[in-house]
mmCIF file of C-alpha atoms in Angstrom:
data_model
loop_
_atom_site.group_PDB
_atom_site.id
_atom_site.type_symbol
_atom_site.label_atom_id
_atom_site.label_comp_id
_atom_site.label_asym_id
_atom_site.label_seq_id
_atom_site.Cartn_x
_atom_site.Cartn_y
_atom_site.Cartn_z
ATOM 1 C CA UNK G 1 56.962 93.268 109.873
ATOM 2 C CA UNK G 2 55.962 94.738 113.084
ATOM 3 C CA UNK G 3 58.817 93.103 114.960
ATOM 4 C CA UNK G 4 61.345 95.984 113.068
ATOM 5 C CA UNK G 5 58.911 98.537 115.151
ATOM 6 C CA UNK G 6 59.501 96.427 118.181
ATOM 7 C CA UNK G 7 61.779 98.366 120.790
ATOM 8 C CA UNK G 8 60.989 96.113 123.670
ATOM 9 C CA UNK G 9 64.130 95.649 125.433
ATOM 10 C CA UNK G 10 66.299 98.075 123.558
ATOM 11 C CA UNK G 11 66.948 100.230 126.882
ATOM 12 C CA UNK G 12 68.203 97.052 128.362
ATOM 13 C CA UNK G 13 70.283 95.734 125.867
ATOM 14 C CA UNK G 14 71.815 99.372 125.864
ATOM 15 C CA UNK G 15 72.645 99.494 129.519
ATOM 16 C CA UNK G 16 74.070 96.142 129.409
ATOM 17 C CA UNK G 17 76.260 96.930 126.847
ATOM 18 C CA UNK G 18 77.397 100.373 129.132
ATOM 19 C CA UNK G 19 78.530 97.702 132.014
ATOM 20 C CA UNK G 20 80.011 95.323 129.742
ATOM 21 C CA UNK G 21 82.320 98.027 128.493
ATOM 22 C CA UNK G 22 82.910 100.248 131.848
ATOM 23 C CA UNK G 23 84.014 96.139 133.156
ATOM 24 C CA UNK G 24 86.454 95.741 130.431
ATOM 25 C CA UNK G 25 87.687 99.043 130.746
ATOM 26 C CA UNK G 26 88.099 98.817 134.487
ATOM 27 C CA UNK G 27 89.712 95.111 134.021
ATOM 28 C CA UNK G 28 92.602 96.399 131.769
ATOM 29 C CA UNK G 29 92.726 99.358 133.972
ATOM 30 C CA UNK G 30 93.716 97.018 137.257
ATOM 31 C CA UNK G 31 95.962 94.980 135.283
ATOM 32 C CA UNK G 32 97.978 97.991 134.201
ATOM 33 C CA UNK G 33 98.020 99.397 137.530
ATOM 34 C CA UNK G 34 99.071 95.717 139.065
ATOM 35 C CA UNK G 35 102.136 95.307 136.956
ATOM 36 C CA UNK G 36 103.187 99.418 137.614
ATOM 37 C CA UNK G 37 102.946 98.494 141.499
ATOM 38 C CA UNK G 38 104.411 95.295 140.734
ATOM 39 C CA UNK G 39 107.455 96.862 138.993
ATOM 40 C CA UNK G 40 107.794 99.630 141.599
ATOM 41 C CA UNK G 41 107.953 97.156 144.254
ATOM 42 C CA UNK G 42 110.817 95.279 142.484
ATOM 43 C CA UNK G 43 112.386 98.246 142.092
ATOM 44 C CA UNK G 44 112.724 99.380 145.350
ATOM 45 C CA UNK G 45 113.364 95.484 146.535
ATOM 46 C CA UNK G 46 116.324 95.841 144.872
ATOM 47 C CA UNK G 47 117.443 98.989 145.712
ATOM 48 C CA UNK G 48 117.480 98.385 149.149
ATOM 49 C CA UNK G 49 118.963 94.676 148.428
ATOM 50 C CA UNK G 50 121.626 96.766 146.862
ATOM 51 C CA UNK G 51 122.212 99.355 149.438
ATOM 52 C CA UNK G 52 122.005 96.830 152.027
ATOM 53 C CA UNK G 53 125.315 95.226 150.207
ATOM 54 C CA UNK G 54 127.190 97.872 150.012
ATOM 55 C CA UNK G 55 126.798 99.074 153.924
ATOM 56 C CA UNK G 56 128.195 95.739 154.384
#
């Protein structure tokens, strides 16, 4: 039963576990702030589409 008093590699698995979770947090972060930029950008696309129109 020694291998319960084994923490060899505990420090590791720990960190990895850190970066696996900071990645998925930063993942969903970029694909939130992709489809806000994306949206904006449509936005204003068609806002100017529409202002160009009416100058006409």
């Amino acid at each position: 039963m020694s291998f319960i008093k084994d923490e060899n590699g505990q420090g590791m698995l720990e960190y990895v576990l850190i970066i696996a979770i900071v990645a998925v947090i930063a993942i969903v972060a970029l694909v939130v702030i992709k489809n806000v930029a994306k949206n904006k950008t449509n936005d204003m696309s068609s806002k100017m589409e529409d202002t160009r129109l009416n100058a006409d």
